[in-house]
PDB file of N, CA and C in Angstrom:
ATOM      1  N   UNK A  79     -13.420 -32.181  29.665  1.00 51.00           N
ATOM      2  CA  UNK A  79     -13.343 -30.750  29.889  1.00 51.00           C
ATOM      3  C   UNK A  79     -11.927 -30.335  30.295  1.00 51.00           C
ATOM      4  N   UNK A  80     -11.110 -30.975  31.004  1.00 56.00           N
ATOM      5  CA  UNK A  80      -9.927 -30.943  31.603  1.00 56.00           C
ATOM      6  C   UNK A  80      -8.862 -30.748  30.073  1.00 56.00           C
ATOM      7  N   UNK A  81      -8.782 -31.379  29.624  1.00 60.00           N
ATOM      8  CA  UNK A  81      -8.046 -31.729  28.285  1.00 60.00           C
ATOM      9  C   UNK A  81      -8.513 -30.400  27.419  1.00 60.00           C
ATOM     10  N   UNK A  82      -9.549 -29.889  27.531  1.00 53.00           N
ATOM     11  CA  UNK A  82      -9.870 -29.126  26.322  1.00 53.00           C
ATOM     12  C   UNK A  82      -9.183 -28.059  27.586  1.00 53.00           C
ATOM     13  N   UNK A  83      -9.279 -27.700  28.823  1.00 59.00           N
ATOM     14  CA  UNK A  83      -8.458 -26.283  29.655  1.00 59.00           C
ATOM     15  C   UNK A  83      -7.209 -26.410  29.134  1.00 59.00           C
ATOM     16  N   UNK A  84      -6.851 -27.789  29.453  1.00 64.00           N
ATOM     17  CA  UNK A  84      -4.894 -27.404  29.297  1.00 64.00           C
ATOM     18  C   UNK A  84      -4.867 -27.323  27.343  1.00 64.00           C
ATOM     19  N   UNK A  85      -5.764 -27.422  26.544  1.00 63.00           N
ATOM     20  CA  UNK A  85      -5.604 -27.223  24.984  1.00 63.00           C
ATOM     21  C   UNK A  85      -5.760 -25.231  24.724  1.00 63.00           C
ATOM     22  N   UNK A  86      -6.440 -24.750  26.078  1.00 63.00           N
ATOM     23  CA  UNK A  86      -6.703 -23.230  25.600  1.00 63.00           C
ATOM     24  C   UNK A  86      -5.463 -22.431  25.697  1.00 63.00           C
ATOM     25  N   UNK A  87      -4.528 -22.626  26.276  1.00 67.00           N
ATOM     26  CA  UNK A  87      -3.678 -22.121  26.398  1.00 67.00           C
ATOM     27  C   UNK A  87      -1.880 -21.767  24.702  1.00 67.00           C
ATOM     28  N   UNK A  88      -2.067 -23.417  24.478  1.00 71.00           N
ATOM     29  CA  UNK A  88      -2.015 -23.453  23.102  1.00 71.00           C
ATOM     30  C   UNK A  88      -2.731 -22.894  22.081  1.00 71.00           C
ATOM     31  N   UNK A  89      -3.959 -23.197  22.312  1.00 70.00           N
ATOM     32  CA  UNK A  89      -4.881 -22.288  21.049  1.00 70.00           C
ATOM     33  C   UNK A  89      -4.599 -20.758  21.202  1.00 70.00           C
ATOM     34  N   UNK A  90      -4.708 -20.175  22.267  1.00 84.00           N
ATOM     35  CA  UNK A  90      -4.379 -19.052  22.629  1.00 84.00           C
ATOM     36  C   UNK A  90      -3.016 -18.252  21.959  1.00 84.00           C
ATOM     37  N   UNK A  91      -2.419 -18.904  22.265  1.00 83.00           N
ATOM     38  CA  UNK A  91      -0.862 -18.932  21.513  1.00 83.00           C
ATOM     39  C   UNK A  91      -0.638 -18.521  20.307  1.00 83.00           C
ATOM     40  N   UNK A  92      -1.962 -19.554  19.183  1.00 86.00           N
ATOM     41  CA  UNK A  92      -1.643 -19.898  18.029  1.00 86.00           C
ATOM     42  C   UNK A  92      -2.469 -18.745  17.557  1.00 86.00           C
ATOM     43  N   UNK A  93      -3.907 -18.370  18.462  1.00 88.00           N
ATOM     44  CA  UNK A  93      -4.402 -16.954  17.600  1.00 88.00           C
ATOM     45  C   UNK A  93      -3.430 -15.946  17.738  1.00 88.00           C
ATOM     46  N   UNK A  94      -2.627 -15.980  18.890  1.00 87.00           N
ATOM     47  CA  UNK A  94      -1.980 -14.886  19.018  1.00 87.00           C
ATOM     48  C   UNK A  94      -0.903 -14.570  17.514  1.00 87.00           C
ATOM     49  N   UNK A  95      -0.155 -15.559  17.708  1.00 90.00           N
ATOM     50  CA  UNK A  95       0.659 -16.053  16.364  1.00 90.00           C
ATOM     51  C   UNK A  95       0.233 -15.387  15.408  1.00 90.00           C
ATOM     52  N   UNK A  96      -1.675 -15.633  15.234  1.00 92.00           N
ATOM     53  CA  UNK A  96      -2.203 -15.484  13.662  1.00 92.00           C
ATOM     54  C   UNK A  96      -2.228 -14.448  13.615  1.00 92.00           C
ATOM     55  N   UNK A  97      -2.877 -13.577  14.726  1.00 91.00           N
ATOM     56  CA  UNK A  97      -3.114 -12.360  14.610  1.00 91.00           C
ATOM     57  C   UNK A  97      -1.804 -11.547  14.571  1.00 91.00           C
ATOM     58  N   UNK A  98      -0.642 -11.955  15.153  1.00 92.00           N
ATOM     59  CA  UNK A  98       0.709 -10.545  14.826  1.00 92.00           C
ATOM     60  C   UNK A  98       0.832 -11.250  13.603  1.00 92.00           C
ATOM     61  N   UNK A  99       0.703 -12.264  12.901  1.00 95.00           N
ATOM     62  CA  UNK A  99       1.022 -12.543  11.308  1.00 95.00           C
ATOM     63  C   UNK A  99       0.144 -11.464  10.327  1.00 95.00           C
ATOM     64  N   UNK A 100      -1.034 -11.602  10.749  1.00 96.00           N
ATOM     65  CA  UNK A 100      -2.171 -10.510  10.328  1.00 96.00           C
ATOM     66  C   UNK A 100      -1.487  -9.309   9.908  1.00 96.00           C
ATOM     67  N   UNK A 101      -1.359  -8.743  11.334  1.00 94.00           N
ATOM     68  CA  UNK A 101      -0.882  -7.338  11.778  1.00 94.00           C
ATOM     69  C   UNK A 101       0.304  -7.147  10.773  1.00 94.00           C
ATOM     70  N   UNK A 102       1.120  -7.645  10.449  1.00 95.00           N
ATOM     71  CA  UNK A 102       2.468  -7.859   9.705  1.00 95.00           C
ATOM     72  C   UNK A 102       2.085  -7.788   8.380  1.00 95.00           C
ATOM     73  N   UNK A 103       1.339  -8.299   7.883  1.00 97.00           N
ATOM     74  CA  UNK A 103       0.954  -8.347   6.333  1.00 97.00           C
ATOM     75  C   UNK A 103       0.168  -7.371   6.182  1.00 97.00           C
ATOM     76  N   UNK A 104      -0.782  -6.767   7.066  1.00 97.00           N
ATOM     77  CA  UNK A 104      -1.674  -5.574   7.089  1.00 97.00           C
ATOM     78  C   UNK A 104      -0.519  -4.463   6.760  1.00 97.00           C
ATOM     79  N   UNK A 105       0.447  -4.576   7.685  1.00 97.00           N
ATOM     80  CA  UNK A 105       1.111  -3.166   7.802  1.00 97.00           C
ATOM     81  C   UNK A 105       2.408  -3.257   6.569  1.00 97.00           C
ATOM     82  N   UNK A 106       2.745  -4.314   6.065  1.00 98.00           N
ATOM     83  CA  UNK A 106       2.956  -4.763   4.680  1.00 98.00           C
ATOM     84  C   UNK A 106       2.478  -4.188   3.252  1.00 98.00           C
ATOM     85  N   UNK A 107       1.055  -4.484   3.374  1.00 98.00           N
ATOM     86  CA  UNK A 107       0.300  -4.251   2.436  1.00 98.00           C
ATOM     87  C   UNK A 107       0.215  -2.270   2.423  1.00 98.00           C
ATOM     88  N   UNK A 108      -0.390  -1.973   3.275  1.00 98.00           N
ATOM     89  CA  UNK A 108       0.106  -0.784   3.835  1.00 98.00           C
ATOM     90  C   UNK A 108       1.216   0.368   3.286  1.00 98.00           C
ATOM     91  N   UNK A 109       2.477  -0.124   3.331  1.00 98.00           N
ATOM     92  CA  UNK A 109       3.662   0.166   3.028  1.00 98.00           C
ATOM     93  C   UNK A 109       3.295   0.209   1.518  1.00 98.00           C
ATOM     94  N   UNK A 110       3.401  -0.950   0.833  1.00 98.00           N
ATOM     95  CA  UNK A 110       3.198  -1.379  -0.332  1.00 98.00           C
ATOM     96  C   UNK A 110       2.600  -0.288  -1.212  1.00 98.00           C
ATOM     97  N   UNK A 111       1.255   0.296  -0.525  1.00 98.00           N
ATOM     98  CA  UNK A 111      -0.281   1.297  -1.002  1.00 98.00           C
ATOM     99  C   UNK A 111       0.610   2.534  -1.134  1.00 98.00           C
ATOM    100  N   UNK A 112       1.440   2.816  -0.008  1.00 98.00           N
ATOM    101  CA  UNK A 112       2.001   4.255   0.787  1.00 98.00           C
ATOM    102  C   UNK A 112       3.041   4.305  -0.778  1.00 98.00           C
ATOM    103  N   UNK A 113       3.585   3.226  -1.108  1.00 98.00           N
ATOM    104  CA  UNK A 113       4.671   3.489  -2.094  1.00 98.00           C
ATOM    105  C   UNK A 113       4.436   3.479  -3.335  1.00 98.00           C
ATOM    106  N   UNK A 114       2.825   2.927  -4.046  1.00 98.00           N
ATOM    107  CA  UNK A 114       2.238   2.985  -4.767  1.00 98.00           C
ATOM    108  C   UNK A 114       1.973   4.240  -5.552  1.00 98.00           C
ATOM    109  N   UNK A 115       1.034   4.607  -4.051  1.00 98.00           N
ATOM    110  CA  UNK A 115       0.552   6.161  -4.160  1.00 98.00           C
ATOM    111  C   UNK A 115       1.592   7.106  -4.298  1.00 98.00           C
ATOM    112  N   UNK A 116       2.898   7.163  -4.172  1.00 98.00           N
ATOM    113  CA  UNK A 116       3.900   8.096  -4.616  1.00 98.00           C
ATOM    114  C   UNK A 116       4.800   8.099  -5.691  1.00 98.00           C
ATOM    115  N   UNK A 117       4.362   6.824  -6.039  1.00 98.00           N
ATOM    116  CA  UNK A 117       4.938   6.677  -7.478  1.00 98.00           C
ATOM    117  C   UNK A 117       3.788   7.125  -8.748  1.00 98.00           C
ATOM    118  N   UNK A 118       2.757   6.959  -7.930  1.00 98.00           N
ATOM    119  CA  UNK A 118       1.154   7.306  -8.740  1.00 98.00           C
ATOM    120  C   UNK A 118       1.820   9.355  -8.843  1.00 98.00           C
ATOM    121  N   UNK A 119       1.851   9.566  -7.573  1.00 98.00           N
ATOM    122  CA  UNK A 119       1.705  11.207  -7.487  1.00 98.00           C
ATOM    123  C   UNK A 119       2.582  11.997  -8.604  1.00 98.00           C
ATOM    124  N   UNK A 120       4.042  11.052  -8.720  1.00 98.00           N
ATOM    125  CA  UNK A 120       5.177  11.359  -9.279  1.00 98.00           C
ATOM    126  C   UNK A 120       5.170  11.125 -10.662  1.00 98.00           C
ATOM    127  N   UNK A 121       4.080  10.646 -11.275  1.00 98.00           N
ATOM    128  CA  UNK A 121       3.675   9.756 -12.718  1.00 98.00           C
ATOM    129  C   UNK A 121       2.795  11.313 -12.916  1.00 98.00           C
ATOM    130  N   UNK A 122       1.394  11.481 -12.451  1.00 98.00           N
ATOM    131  CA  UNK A 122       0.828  12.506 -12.228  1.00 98.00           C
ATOM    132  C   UNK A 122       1.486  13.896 -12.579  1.00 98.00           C
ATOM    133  N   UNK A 123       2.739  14.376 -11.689  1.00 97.00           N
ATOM    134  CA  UNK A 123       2.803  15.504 -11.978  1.00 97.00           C
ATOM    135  C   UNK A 123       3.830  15.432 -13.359  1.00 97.00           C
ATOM    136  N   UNK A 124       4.470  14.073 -13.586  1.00 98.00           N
ATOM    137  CA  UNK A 124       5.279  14.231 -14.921  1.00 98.00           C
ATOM    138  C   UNK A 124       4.493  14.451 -16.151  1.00 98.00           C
ATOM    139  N   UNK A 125       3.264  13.318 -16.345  1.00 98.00           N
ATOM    140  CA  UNK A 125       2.022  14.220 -17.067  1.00 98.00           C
ATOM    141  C   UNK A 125       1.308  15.040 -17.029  1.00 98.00           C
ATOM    142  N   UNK A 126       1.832  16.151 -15.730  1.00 97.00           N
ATOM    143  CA  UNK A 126       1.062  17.260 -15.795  1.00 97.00           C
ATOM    144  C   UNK A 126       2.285  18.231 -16.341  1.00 97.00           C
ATOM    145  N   UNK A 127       3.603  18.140 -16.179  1.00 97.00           N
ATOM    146  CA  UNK A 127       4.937  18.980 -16.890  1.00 97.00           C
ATOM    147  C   UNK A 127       4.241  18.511 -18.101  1.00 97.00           C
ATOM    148  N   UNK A 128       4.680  17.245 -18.907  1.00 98.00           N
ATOM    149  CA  UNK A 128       4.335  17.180 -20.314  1.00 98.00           C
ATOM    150  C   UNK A 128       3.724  17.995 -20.587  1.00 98.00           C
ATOM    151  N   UNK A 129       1.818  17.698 -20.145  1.00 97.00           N
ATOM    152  CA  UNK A 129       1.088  18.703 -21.154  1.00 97.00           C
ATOM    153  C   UNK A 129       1.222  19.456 -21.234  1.00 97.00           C
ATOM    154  N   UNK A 130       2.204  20.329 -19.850  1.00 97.00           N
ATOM    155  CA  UNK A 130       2.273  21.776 -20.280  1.00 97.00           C
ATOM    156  C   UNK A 130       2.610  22.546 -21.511  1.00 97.00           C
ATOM    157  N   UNK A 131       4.060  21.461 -21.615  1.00 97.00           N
ATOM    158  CA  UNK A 131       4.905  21.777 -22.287  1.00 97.00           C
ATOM    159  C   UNK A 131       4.718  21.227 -23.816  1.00 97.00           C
ATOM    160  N   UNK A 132       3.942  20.366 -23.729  1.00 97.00           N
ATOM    161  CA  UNK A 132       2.813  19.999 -25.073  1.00 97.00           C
ATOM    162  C   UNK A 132       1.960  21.601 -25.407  1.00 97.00           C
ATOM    163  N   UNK A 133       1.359  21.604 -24.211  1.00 97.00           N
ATOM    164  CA  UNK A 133       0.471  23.098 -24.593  1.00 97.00           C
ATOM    165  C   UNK A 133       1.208  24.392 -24.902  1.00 97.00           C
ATOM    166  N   UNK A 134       2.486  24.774 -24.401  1.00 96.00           N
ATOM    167  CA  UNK A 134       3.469  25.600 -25.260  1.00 96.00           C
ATOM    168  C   UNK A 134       3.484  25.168 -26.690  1.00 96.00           C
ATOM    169  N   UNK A 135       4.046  24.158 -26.686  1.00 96.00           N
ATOM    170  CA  UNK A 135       5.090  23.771 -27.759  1.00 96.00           C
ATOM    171  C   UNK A 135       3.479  23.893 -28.966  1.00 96.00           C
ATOM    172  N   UNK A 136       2.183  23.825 -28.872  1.00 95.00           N
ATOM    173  CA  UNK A 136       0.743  23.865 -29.516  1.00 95.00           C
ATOM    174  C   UNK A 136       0.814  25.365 -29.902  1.00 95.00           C
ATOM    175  N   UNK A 137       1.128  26.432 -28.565  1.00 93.00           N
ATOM    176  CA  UNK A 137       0.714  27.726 -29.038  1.00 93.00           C
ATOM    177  C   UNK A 137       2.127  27.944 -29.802  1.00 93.00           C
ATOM    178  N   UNK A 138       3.299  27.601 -29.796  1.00 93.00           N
ATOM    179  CA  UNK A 138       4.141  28.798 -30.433  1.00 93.00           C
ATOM    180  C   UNK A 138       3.932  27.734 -31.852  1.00 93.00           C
ATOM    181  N   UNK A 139       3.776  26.594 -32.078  1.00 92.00           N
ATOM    182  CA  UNK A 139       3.030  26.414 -33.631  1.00 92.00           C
ATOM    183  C   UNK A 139       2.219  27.123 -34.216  1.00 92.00           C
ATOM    184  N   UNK A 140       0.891  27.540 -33.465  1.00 89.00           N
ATOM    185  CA  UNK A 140      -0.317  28.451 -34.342  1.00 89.00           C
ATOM    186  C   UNK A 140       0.346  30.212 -34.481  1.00 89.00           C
ATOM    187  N   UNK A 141       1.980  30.326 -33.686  1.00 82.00           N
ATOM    188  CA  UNK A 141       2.082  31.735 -34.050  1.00 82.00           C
ATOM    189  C   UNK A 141       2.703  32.038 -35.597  1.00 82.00           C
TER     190      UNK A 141
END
């Protein structure tokens, strides 16, 4: 029992370790989504200019 007290303190350590490694790749991944999604938004509104300008360029054909 003695041996496994002075081992908690190490283990302790090492979740700690795991868990800010966690935290780090969470807030990583995170970043990653955040920069995703604004390259998504910026894709979005360039195909929303196009069609516009698809949908002009449609009506002054049928005039």
């Amino acid at each position: 029992m003695a041996a496994l007290k002075q081992k908690a303190p190490d283990l302790s350590a090492e979740k700690a370790a795991r868990v800010d490694a966690l935290i780090g790749e969470v807030d990583s991944l995170r970043r990653e989504a955040q920069q995703k999604d604004a390259r998504l938004a910026s894709a979005e509104g360039e195909a929303g200019n196009a069609r516009k300008e698809a949908e002009a360029a449609r009506a002054e054909l049928k005039r």
